Coordinates of C-alpha atoms in Angstrom, one line a residue:
X23 CA 98.8 -68.2 44.5
X24 CA 98.1 -71.9 43.9
X25 CA 100.8 -73.7 42.0
X26 CA 98.1 -75.6 40.1
X27 CA 96.9 -72.2 38.6
X28 CA 100.3 -70.6 38.1
X29 CA 101.6 -70.1 34.6
X30 CA 104.7 -72.2 34.9
X31 CA 106.2 -75.4 33.6
X32 CA 109.4 -76.8 35.2
X33 CA 111.8 -78.9 33.2
X34 CA 113.8 -81.9 34.3
X35 CA 117.0 -80.2 32.9
X36 CA 118.0 -76.8 31.6
X37 CA 119.3 -76.1 28.1
X38 CA 122.5 -78.1 27.4
X39 CA 124.2 -75.1 25.8
X40 CA 123.7 -72.7 28.7
X41 CA 127.0 -71.0 29.8
X42 CA 125.8 -69.8 33.1
X43 CA 124.0 -71.5 36.0
X44 CA 121.5 -68.6 36.1
X45 CA 120.6 -69.1 32.5
X46 CA 120.1 -72.9 33.0
X47 CA 118.0 -72.5 36.1
X48 CA 115.8 -69.6 34.9
X49 CA 114.8 -71.8 31.9
X50 CA 114.5 -75.0 33.9
X51 CA 112.3 -73.3 36.5
X52 CA 110.0 -71.9 33.9
X53 CA 110.8 -68.3 34.8
X54 CA 111.8 -66.9 31.4
X55 CA 111.1 -67.9 27.8
X56 CA 113.5 -67.2 25.0
X57 CA 111.9 -65.2 22.2
X58 CA 115.0 -65.0 19.9
X59 CA 118.8 -64.6 20.3
X60 CA 119.3 -62.2 23.2
X61 CA 115.6 -61.5 23.8
X62 CA 113.6 -63.1 26.7
X63 CA 110.1 -62.9 28.0
X64 CA 109.7 -62.7 31.8
X65 CA 107.1 -65.2 33.0
X66 CA 105.1 -64.7 36.3
X67 CA 107.8 -66.0 38.8
X68 CA 110.6 -64.0 37.2
X69 CA 108.4 -60.9 36.9
X70 CA 107.5 -61.0 40.6
X71 CA 111.2 -61.0 41.4
X72 CA 112.0 -58.2 39.0
X73 CA 109.2 -56.1 40.5
X74 CA 110.7 -56.6 44.0
X75 CA 114.1 -55.6 42.7
X76 CA 112.7 -52.5 41.1
X77 CA 110.9 -51.6 44.3
X78 CA 114.2 -51.8 46.3
X79 CA 115.9 -49.7 43.6
X80 CA 113.1 -47.1 43.8
X81 CA 113.2 -46.9 47.6
X82 CA 117.0 -46.4 47.8
X83 CA 117.0 -43.9 44.9
X84 CA 114.2 -41.9 46.4
X85 CA 116.0 -42.0 49.8
X86 CA 119.1 -40.6 48.1
X87 CA 117.0 -37.7 46.8
X88 CA 116.6 -38.8 43.2
X89 CA 113.3 -38.3 41.4
X90 CA 111.7 -40.9 39.1
X91 CA 110.7 -40.0 35.5
X92 CA 109.7 -41.9 32.4
X93 CA 111.5 -40.9 29.2
X94 CA 110.3 -41.6 25.7
X95 CA 111.6 -44.8 24.1
X96 CA 111.9 -43.8 20.4
X97 CA 114.5 -41.1 20.2
X98 CA 115.5 -38.8 17.3
X99 CA 118.8 -40.0 15.8
X100 CA 119.8 -36.3 15.5
X101 CA 120.6 -35.9 19.2
X102 CA 122.9 -38.9 19.1
X103 CA 124.6 -37.4 16.1
X104 CA 125.1 -34.1 18.0
X105 CA 126.8 -35.9 20.9
X106 CA 129.0 -37.9 18.5
X107 CA 127.8 -41.2 19.9
X108 CA 125.8 -42.2 16.8
X109 CA 129.2 -43.0 15.2
X110 CA 130.8 -44.3 18.5
X111 CA 128.0 -47.0 19.0
X112 CA 128.2 -48.0 15.3
X113 CA 126.2 -51.2 14.6
X114 CA 125.5 -51.8 18.3
X115 CA 122.7 -49.2 18.3
X116 CA 119.4 -50.1 16.7
X117 CA 118.3 -47.5 14.1
X118 CA 115.0 -47.2 12.2
X119 CA 112.9 -44.7 10.4
X120 CA 109.2 -43.9 10.6
X121 CA 106.8 -43.6 7.6
X122 CA 107.9 -40.0 7.1
X123 CA 111.5 -41.2 6.9
X124 CA 112.5 -39.5 10.1
X125 CA 115.6 -41.2 11.6
X126 CA 115.1 -42.7 15.0
X127 CA 117.0 -45.0 17.4
X128 CA 116.1 -47.5 20.2
X129 CA 118.5 -46.3 22.8
X130 CA 121.1 -48.4 24.8
X131 CA 121.3 -45.5 27.3
X132 CA 119.8 -42.0 27.8
X133 CA 122.5 -39.3 28.3
X134 CA 121.4 -37.4 25.2
X135 CA 117.7 -37.3 25.8
X136 CA 118.0 -36.6 29.5
X137 CA 120.4 -33.7 28.8
X138 CA 118.1 -32.4 26.0
X139 CA 115.1 -32.6 28.4
X140 CA 116.8 -30.9 31.3
X141 CA 118.4 -28.0 29.5
X142 CA 115.1 -26.2 28.9
X143 CA 114.2 -26.4 32.6
X144 CA 117.5 -25.1 34.1
X145 CA 117.3 -21.3 33.9
X146 CA 119.7 -20.5 36.8
X147 CA 122.3 -21.9 39.2
X148 CA 119.5 -22.0 41.7
X149 CA 117.8 -24.8 39.8
X150 CA 120.8 -27.1 40.6
X151 CA 121.5 -29.7 41.8
X152 CA 119.0 -32.5 41.2
X153 CA 119.0 -36.2 40.1
X154 CA 116.6 -37.9 37.8
X155 CA 116.2 -41.6 37.3
X156 CA 114.0 -44.0 35.4
X157 CA 113.6 -47.8 34.8
X158 CA 113.2 -48.6 31.2
X159 CA 113.7 -51.3 28.5
X160 CA 116.9 -50.6 26.6
X161 CA 118.3 -52.1 23.4
X162 CA 121.7 -53.1 22.1
X163 CA 122.3 -55.1 18.9
X164 CA 124.8 -57.5 20.5
X165 CA 126.7 -59.4 17.9
X166 CA 127.0 -62.5 20.2
X167 CA 124.3 -62.5 23.0
X168 CA 125.3 -64.9 25.8
X169 CA 124.7 -66.0 29.3
X170 CA 120.9 -65.8 29.5
X171 CA 120.1 -62.4 31.0
X172 CA 123.7 -61.3 31.3
X173 CA 124.4 -60.1 27.7
X174 CA 121.2 -59.6 25.8
X175 CA 119.8 -57.4 23.0
X176 CA 116.8 -56.2 25.0
X177 CA 117.2 -55.5 28.8
X178 CA 115.6 -53.6 31.7
X179 CA 117.8 -51.0 33.3
X180 CA 117.7 -48.3 35.9
X181 CA 119.7 -45.3 34.8
X182 CA 120.0 -42.1 36.8
X183 CA 121.6 -38.7 35.9
X184 CA 122.8 -36.0 38.3
X185 CA 123.1 -32.4 37.4
X186 CA 125.4 -30.0 39.4
X187 CA 126.9 -26.6 39.2
X188 CA 130.5 -27.8 39.6
X189 CA 132.8 -30.8 40.1
X190 CA 132.5 -30.5 43.9
X191 CA 128.8 -31.0 43.6
X192 CA 129.4 -33.9 41.2
X193 CA 131.6 -35.5 43.8
X194 CA 128.8 -35.3 46.3
X195 CA 126.2 -36.7 43.9
X196 CA 128.6 -39.5 42.9
X197 CA 129.2 -40.6 46.5
X198 CA 125.4 -40.5 47.2
X199 CA 124.8 -42.9 44.3
X200 CA 127.6 -45.2 45.3
X201 CA 126.1 -45.5 48.8
X202 CA 122.6 -46.0 47.3
X203 CA 124.0 -48.8 45.1
X204 CA 125.7 -50.5 48.1
X205 CA 122.3 -50.5 49.9
X206 CA 120.5 -51.8 46.8
X207 CA 122.8 -54.7 46.3
X208 CA 122.9 -55.6 50.0
X209 CA 119.1 -55.6 50.2
X210 CA 118.9 -57.8 47.0
X211 CA 121.2 -60.3 48.8
X212 CA 124.1 -60.1 46.5
X213 CA 127.8 -59.4 47.2
X214 CA 129.7 -57.0 44.9
X215 CA 133.2 -55.6 44.6
X216 CA 133.6 -52.0 43.6
X217 CA 136.4 -51.6 41.0
X218 CA 137.9 -48.8 39.0
X219 CA 136.6 -49.0 35.4
X220 CA 137.0 -47.8 31.9
X221 CA 134.2 -45.4 30.8
X222 CA 133.9 -46.9 27.3
X223 CA 131.2 -45.4 25.0
X224 CA 129.6 -43.5 27.9
X225 CA 132.6 -41.2 28.3
X226 CA 133.6 -39.0 31.2
X227 CA 136.6 -38.8 33.5
X228 CA 136.0 -41.4 36.2
X229 CA 133.9 -44.5 36.6
X230 CA 133.5 -47.4 38.9
X231 CA 131.8 -50.8 38.4
X232 CA 130.0 -53.0 40.9
X233 CA 131.1 -56.5 40.1
X234 CA 129.5 -59.7 41.2
X235 CA 132.3 -62.4 41.5
X236 CA 131.5 -65.4 39.4
X237 CA 133.8 -67.9 37.7
X238 CA 131.5 -67.8 34.7
X239 CA 131.6 -64.0 34.5
X240 CA 132.6 -62.2 31.3
X241 CA 134.7 -59.5 33.0
X242 CA 138.2 -59.8 34.4
X243 CA 138.9 -57.9 37.5
X244 CA 142.2 -57.3 39.3
X245 CA 142.5 -57.3 43.1
X246 CA 145.3 -56.7 45.5
X247 CA 145.6 -59.2 48.3
X248 CA 147.3 -56.6 50.6
X249 CA 145.5 -53.3 50.1
X250 CA 142.1 -52.2 48.7
X251 CA 143.2 -51.8 45.1
X252 CA 140.5 -53.2 42.7
X253 CA 140.1 -52.5 39.0
X254 CA 138.5 -53.9 35.9
X255 CA 141.0 -55.6 33.8
X256 CA 140.5 -53.0 31.1
X257 CA 141.5 -50.2 33.5
X258 CA 143.9 -52.0 35.8
X259 CA 147.5 -50.8 36.4
X260 CA 150.5 -52.4 37.9
X261 CA 154.1 -51.6 38.9
X262 CA 156.3 -52.6 36.0
X263 CA 159.6 -54.1 37.0
X264 CA 162.7 -52.3 35.9
X265 CA 165.5 -54.2 34.1
X266 CA 169.1 -53.4 35.1
X267 CA 170.4 -50.9 32.7
X268 CA 173.6 -51.6 30.7
X269 CA 175.9 -49.5 28.6
X270 CA 174.2 -49.1 25.2
X271 CA 175.2 -51.8 22.7
X272 CA 175.5 -51.3 19.0
X273 CA 172.9 -52.9 16.8
X274 CA 173.7 -56.3 15.5
X275 CA 171.8 -58.4 13.0
X276 CA 171.2 -62.0 14.1
X277 CA 170.1 -64.8 11.9
X278 CA 167.0 -66.4 13.5
X279 CA 165.6 -69.0 11.1
X280 CA 162.0 -70.0 11.7
X281 CA 161.7 -67.9 14.8
X282 CA 158.3 -66.2 14.8
X283 CA 157.3 -65.8 18.5
X284 CA 158.8 -64.3 21.6
X285 CA 158.9 -67.7 23.2
X286 CA 160.9 -69.1 20.2
X287 CA 163.2 -66.1 20.2
X288 CA 164.0 -66.5 23.9
X289 CA 164.7 -70.2 23.5
X290 CA 166.8 -69.6 20.4
X291 CA 169.0 -66.9 22.0
X292 CA 168.7 -68.1 25.6
X293 CA 167.5 -64.7 26.9
X294 CA 164.7 -63.6 29.1
X295 CA 161.5 -62.2 27.6
X296 CA 162.2 -58.9 29.4
X297 CA 165.1 -58.4 27.0
X298 CA 162.8 -58.5 23.9
X299 CA 160.4 -56.2 22.2
X300 CA 157.3 -57.3 20.4
X301 CA 155.4 -55.3 17.8
X302 CA 151.6 -55.9 17.3
X303 CA 149.8 -54.4 14.3
X304 CA 146.4 -52.7 14.5
X305 CA 144.0 -50.7 12.4
X306 CA 142.0 -48.0 14.2
X307 CA 139.4 -46.7 11.8
X308 CA 141.5 -46.4 8.6
X309 CA 144.9 -45.8 10.3
X310 CA 147.6 -48.4 10.6
X311 CA 149.2 -48.5 14.1
X312 CA 152.2 -50.4 15.5
X313 CA 152.0 -51.1 19.2
X314 CA 155.4 -51.9 20.8
X315 CA 155.7 -53.5 24.2
X316 CA 158.3 -55.5 26.2
X317 CA 158.2 -59.2 25.5
X318 CA 157.2 -60.2 29.0
X319 CA 154.0 -58.2 28.8
X320 CA 150.7 -58.3 26.8
X321 CA 148.8 -55.4 25.2
X322 CA 145.6 -54.1 26.8
X323 CA 143.6 -53.2 23.8
X324 CA 141.2 -51.0 25.7
X325 CA 144.1 -48.9 27.0
X326 CA 145.5 -48.8 23.5
X327 CA 142.2 -47.7 22.1
X328 CA 141.8 -45.0 24.7
X329 CA 145.3 -43.8 24.2
X330 CA 144.5 -43.3 20.5
X331 CA 141.4 -41.3 21.3
X332 CA 138.8 -44.0 20.7
X333 CA 137.5 -45.5 17.4
X334 CA 137.1 -48.9 15.9
X335 CA 140.3 -50.8 16.9
X336 CA 141.1 -54.2 15.6
X337 CA 144.1 -56.4 14.8
X338 CA 145.4 -55.9 11.3
X339 CA 145.0 -58.8 8.9
X340 CA 148.0 -60.6 7.5
X341 CA 147.3 -59.0 4.1
X342 CA 147.2 -55.5 5.6
X343 CA 150.5 -56.2 7.4
X344 CA 152.1 -57.4 4.1
X345 CA 150.8 -54.4 2.3
X346 CA 152.7 -52.2 4.7
X347 CA 155.9 -54.0 3.7
X348 CA 156.1 -55.7 7.2
X349 CA 156.9 -59.3 8.0
X350 CA 155.0 -60.8 10.9
X351 CA 157.3 -62.4 13.4
X352 CA 160.3 -60.3 12.3
X353 CA 158.9 -56.8 12.5
X354 CA 159.8 -53.9 14.7
X355 CA 159.6 -50.0 14.6
X356 CA 163.3 -49.8 13.8
X357 CA 163.9 -48.1 10.4
X358 CA 160.2 -47.5 9.8
X359 CA 159.0 -44.1 8.6
X360 CA 155.5 -42.6 8.3
X361 CA 153.8 -45.1 10.6
X362 CA 152.2 -44.3 13.9
X363 CA 154.1 -46.1 16.7
X364 CA 152.5 -46.4 20.2
X365 CA 155.1 -47.6 22.8
X366 CA 154.4 -49.0 26.2
X367 CA 156.2 -47.1 28.9
X368 CA 157.8 -50.4 30.1
X369 CA 160.3 -50.0 27.2
X370 CA 161.9 -47.1 29.1
X371 CA 162.6 -49.3 32.1
X372 CA 165.2 -51.4 30.2
X373 CA 167.6 -51.2 27.2
X374 CA 169.6 -53.3 24.8
X375 CA 166.5 -55.2 23.6
X376 CA 166.2 -57.8 20.8
X377 CA 163.6 -56.9 18.2
X378 CA 162.6 -57.8 14.7
X379 CA 164.9 -56.7 11.9
X380 CA 162.0 -56.2 9.4
X381 CA 163.7 -58.9 7.4
X382 CA 162.6 -62.5 7.1
X383 CA 164.6 -64.8 9.4
X384 CA 166.5 -62.0 11.2
X385 CA 166.3 -60.1 14.4
X386 CA 168.3 -57.1 15.8
X387 CA 170.1 -57.0 19.2
X388 CA 171.1 -53.8 20.9
X389 CA 167.8 -52.1 20.1
X390 CA 167.2 -48.9 22.2
X391 CA 164.7 -46.2 22.4
X392 CA 164.9 -43.3 21.4
X393 CA 168.2 -43.9 19.6
X394 CA 166.9 -46.5 17.2
X395 CA 163.3 -45.7 16.7
X396 CA 160.7 -43.0 17.4
X397 CA 157.4 -43.5 19.2
X398 CA 154.8 -40.8 18.6
X399 CA 152.9 -41.9 21.7
X400 CA 154.3 -43.3 24.9
X401 CA 151.7 -44.6 27.4
X402 CA 150.7 -47.5 29.6
X403 CA 149.1 -50.0 27.2
X404 CA 150.0 -53.1 29.2
X405 CA 147.6 -55.7 30.5
X406 CA 147.7 -56.5 34.3
X407 CA 148.0 -60.2 35.1
X408 CA 148.2 -62.6 38.0
X409 CA 151.4 -62.2 40.0
X410 CA 152.2 -58.6 39.0
X411 CA 152.9 -56.0 41.7
X412 CA 150.1 -53.7 42.9
X413 CA 150.5 -50.1 41.8
X414 CA 149.5 -48.8 45.3
X415 CA 151.6 -51.1 47.6
X416 CA 154.0 -54.1 47.5
X417 CA 151.1 -56.6 47.3
X418 CA 150.6 -59.1 44.6
X419 CA 147.7 -58.8 42.1
X420 CA 145.2 -61.5 41.5
X421 CA 142.7 -61.8 38.7
X422 CA 139.1 -63.0 39.1
X423 CA 136.1 -63.3 36.9
X424 CA 132.9 -61.3 37.5
X425 CA 129.7 -59.9 36.1
X426 CA 129.1 -56.2 36.0
X427 CA 125.8 -55.4 37.9
X428 CA 126.1 -51.6 38.1
X429 CA 128.3 -48.8 36.8
X430 CA 128.7 -45.1 37.9
X431 CA 130.3 -42.4 35.9
X432 CA 131.5 -38.9 36.4
X433 CA 130.5 -37.4 33.0
X434 CA 131.6 -33.9 33.7
X435 CA 130.6 -31.6 30.9
X436 CA 130.9 -34.2 28.1
X437 CA 127.2 -34.1 27.2
X438 CA 126.2 -30.7 28.5
X439 CA 128.7 -29.0 26.1
X440 CA 127.7 -31.2 23.2
X441 CA 124.0 -30.6 23.8
X442 CA 124.5 -26.9 24.8
X443 CA 123.0 -27.4 28.3
X444 CA 124.2 -24.3 30.1
X445 CA 123.2 -22.2 33.1
X446 CA 124.1 -18.7 34.4
X447 CA 126.3 -18.8 37.4
X448 CA 126.0 -16.2 40.3
X449 CA 128.0 -13.7 38.2
X450 CA 125.8 -14.2 35.2
X451 CA 128.4 -16.2 33.2
X452 CA 127.1 -19.2 31.2
X453 CA 128.5 -22.5 32.5
X454 CA 127.9 -26.1 31.2
X455 CA 126.0 -28.3 33.7
X456 CA 128.3 -30.8 35.4
X457 CA 126.8 -34.3 35.1
X458 CA 127.0 -37.8 36.4
X459 CA 125.3 -41.0 35.2
X460 CA 124.5 -44.2 37.1
X461 CA 123.2 -47.5 35.7
X462 CA 122.0 -50.8 37.2
X463 CA 121.0 -53.9 35.2
X464 CA 117.7 -55.1 36.7
X465 CA 117.8 -58.4 34.9
X466 CA 121.4 -58.8 35.8
X467 CA 120.6 -58.5 39.5
X468 CA 118.2 -61.4 39.1
X469 CA 120.7 -63.5 37.2
X470 CA 123.5 -62.5 39.6
X471 CA 121.6 -63.5 42.7
X472 CA 121.1 -66.9 41.2
X473 CA 124.8 -67.2 40.3
X474 CA 125.6 -66.5 43.9
X475 CA 122.7 -68.4 45.5
X476 CA 122.1 -71.8 44.0
X477 CA 123.1 -75.5 44.5
X478 CA 122.6 -78.8 42.7
X479 CA 118.9 -78.7 43.5
X480 CA 118.2 -75.3 42.0
X481 CA 117.8 -71.7 43.0
X482 CA 118.2 -70.4 46.6
X483 CA 116.5 -67.0 46.4
X484 CA 117.4 -64.2 48.9
X485 CA 114.2 -63.5 50.8
X486 CA 113.9 -59.9 49.6
X487 CA 113.7 -60.8 45.9
X488 CA 112.1 -64.2 46.0
X489 CA 108.9 -64.5 43.9
X490 CA 107.3 -65.9 47.0
X491 CA 108.7 -66.1 50.5
X492 CA 107.1 -69.5 51.3
X493 CA 106.2 -72.5 49.3
X494 CA 103.5 -74.5 51.1
X495 CA 103.7 -78.2 49.9
X496 CA 100.6 -80.3 50.5
X497 CA 101.1 -84.1 50.3
X498 CA 98.3 -86.7 50.2
X499 CA 96.1 -84.3 48.3
X500 CA 93.4 -86.9 48.0
X501 CA 92.9 -86.5 51.8
X502 CA 90.3 -83.8 52.5
X503 CA 91.7 -83.1 56.0
X504 CA 95.1 -82.3 54.4
X505 CA 93.6 -80.0 51.8
X506 CA 91.3 -78.2 54.3
X507 CA 94.1 -77.7 56.8
X508 CA 96.4 -76.5 54.0
X509 CA 93.9 -74.0 52.7
X510 CA 93.4 -72.7 56.2
X511 CA 97.2 -72.3 56.6
X512 CA 97.4 -70.7 53.1
X513 CA 94.8 -68.1 53.9
X514 CA 96.2 -67.4 57.3
X515 CA 99.6 -66.6 55.8
X516 CA 98.1 -64.3 53.2
X517 CA 96.2 -62.5 56.0
X518 CA 99.5 -62.0 57.9
X519 CA 101.1 -60.5 54.8
X520 CA 103.3 -63.5 53.9
X521 CA 104.0 -64.1 50.2
X522 CA 103.0 -67.7 49.8
X523 CA 102.8 -70.2 46.9
X524 CA 100.7 -73.2 47.6
X525 CA 101.6 -76.4 45.8
X526 CA 98.2 -78.0 45.7
X527 CA 98.9 -80.2 42.7
X528 CA 98.1 -83.9 42.7
X529 CA 101.8 -84.9 42.2
X530 CA 104.1 -87.2 44.0
X531 CA 106.2 -86.1 47.0
X532 CA 109.4 -86.4 44.9
X533 CA 108.2 -84.1 42.2
X534 CA 106.9 -81.6 44.7
X535 CA 110.1 -81.5 46.7
X536 CA 112.3 -81.3 43.6
X537 CA 110.2 -78.4 42.2
X538 CA 110.3 -76.6 45.6
X539 CA 114.1 -76.9 45.6
X540 CA 114.3 -75.8 41.9
X541 CA 112.1 -72.7 42.4
X542 CA 114.1 -71.7 45.4
X543 CA 111.6 -70.0 47.7
X544 CA 113.3 -69.2 51.0
X545 CA 111.1 -71.4 53.3
X546 CA 109.3 -74.6 52.6
X547 CA 106.3 -75.9 54.7
X548 CA 105.0 -79.4 54.4
X549 CA 101.6 -80.5 55.4
X550 CA 100.9 -84.2 55.1
X551 CA 98.4 -86.7 56.6
X552 CA 101.0 -87.9 59.1
X553 CA 102.0 -84.3 60.1
X554 CA 98.4 -83.3 60.6
X555 CA 97.6 -86.4 62.7
X556 CA 100.6 -85.4 64.9
X557 CA 99.5 -81.8 65.0
X558 CA 102.7 -80.5 63.4
X559 CA 104.0 -78.8 60.3
X560 CA 107.4 -79.4 58.8
X561 CA 109.5 -76.3 58.1
X562 CA 112.8 -76.2 56.1
X563 CA 114.8 -73.3 55.0
X564 CA 116.0 -73.6 51.4
X565 CA 119.6 -72.9 52.4
X566 CA 119.6 -75.4 55.3
X567 CA 120.2 -79.1 55.0
X568 CA 117.6 -80.4 57.5
X569 CA 114.0 -79.4 58.4
X570 CA 112.1 -79.6 61.6
X571 CA 108.6 -79.8 62.9
X572 CA 106.6 -77.3 64.9
X573 CA 103.1 -77.4 66.3
X574 CA 100.5 -76.1 63.8
X575 CA 99.3 -73.4 66.2
X576 CA 102.8 -71.9 66.4
X577 CA 103.5 -72.2 62.7
X578 CA 102.7 -68.7 61.6
X579 CA 104.8 -67.1 64.3
X580 CA 107.7 -69.4 63.5
X581 CA 107.5 -68.6 59.8
X582 CA 107.4 -64.9 60.5
X583 CA 110.4 -65.3 62.8
X584 CA 112.5 -67.3 60.3
X585 CA 111.7 -64.9 57.4
X586 CA 112.6 -61.9 59.6
X587 CA 115.9 -63.4 60.5

């Protein structure tokens, strides 16, 4: 392709409001065009990269025994209602109706339709196992799209679904997909960390995420510096320190004027935060909930939501708290009746706590569970943070930021039971199909590769997913010898199967070199009047500081060698 004919326009700078370097560079390099909030058009350069990414995905999925299909995009809302996820997704799912007022959805994922499709084909245990995948545009009505291609309303995704007779078969399918994902990401030139994850709206019993480490990432992950423990912040656990137990004190009311926070309480009483309890008020759907945790810890709202069985969890408003007769800053579960209390299990590792007295300006000392209050639910609802002890060893946990690129789930029978997808086992008994699902964000791979491979000059594409492998830069374009030699080189590379973009524009050397760096093709070749007179071509790898010259007749072999390596 000649750059003079390519549908692209580079910019001097990217958008000033871009949060991620990938967003800035994709716009600046003319690779994507924003249609509306969270919706992008892929222009020729980005589309070439995406097609290469998809091909890598197809090759690895096929190698793992999965079969590609193409599902319908418009889906009946009824199947989502049957699975219960119409309500779970709430406003995040795009719903519409046709001219006959039939209710339809634009799906964010495809568990329902895939299960509905498969159940009519599986007549016996002999039909299992198998794995189906497809690459399709998905939709999610994100309230706050951000990060360019990272969190969008319309996105391309590969999702696969395995169907097995039992959990042992699911374990095998799950490991096959994990290995396929490892190969996919390695071939795409990106480094990922595999972490334990929360299953969220997808459901199921176990899941893992493939996280690309990035300071600008929206996900927090927790890693142990001593062992291989790794988890998403939503799922992460830690060893909670025990506090030396004392003889139980009697409750005493303490006057604590203008004390509203744990920090103020500790300063006022000269005590450690481990000796305090804090109560946080939530609404889940229409139910009021009090979450109680030790003062040195924070509440993990995903854990709390899962403990409560899912639903729409949010912090209660000040008005809702007051309506319950509670006083923010002085509240506790002591003496409260008829309210659901969820207590973090850290409370059982200490005693004689200081907590709110449910009275303005007062706290209680000597508060103990279960003597002084009831908790209908006791669970781990604490947030893991930097410096906490690893749950698997004595190592110290560290938090990092990252971007989710892939996610694998053990669904079990969550969807097969809801959609009545059964099969007769060898004894003739009907059993639900055991399922797994596996997703990869195609656009996120492109954005993630740029996050990991860029510098102040622009993108540094991994060779396997670069729009073109080589950019051939012709200087002195008014010189016929330069242009004739450049065209001969261009055609020779095409003949050798090398993906080449020829910058044949009548622009200055500075503009051409800046654009070559910005676009990020792995190898740059320069043909100029001086080089041709000297019988050489300049070669420079995008990720190397300096270039070098090589005789023209050896150029093709050298390019092939560098690209191979």
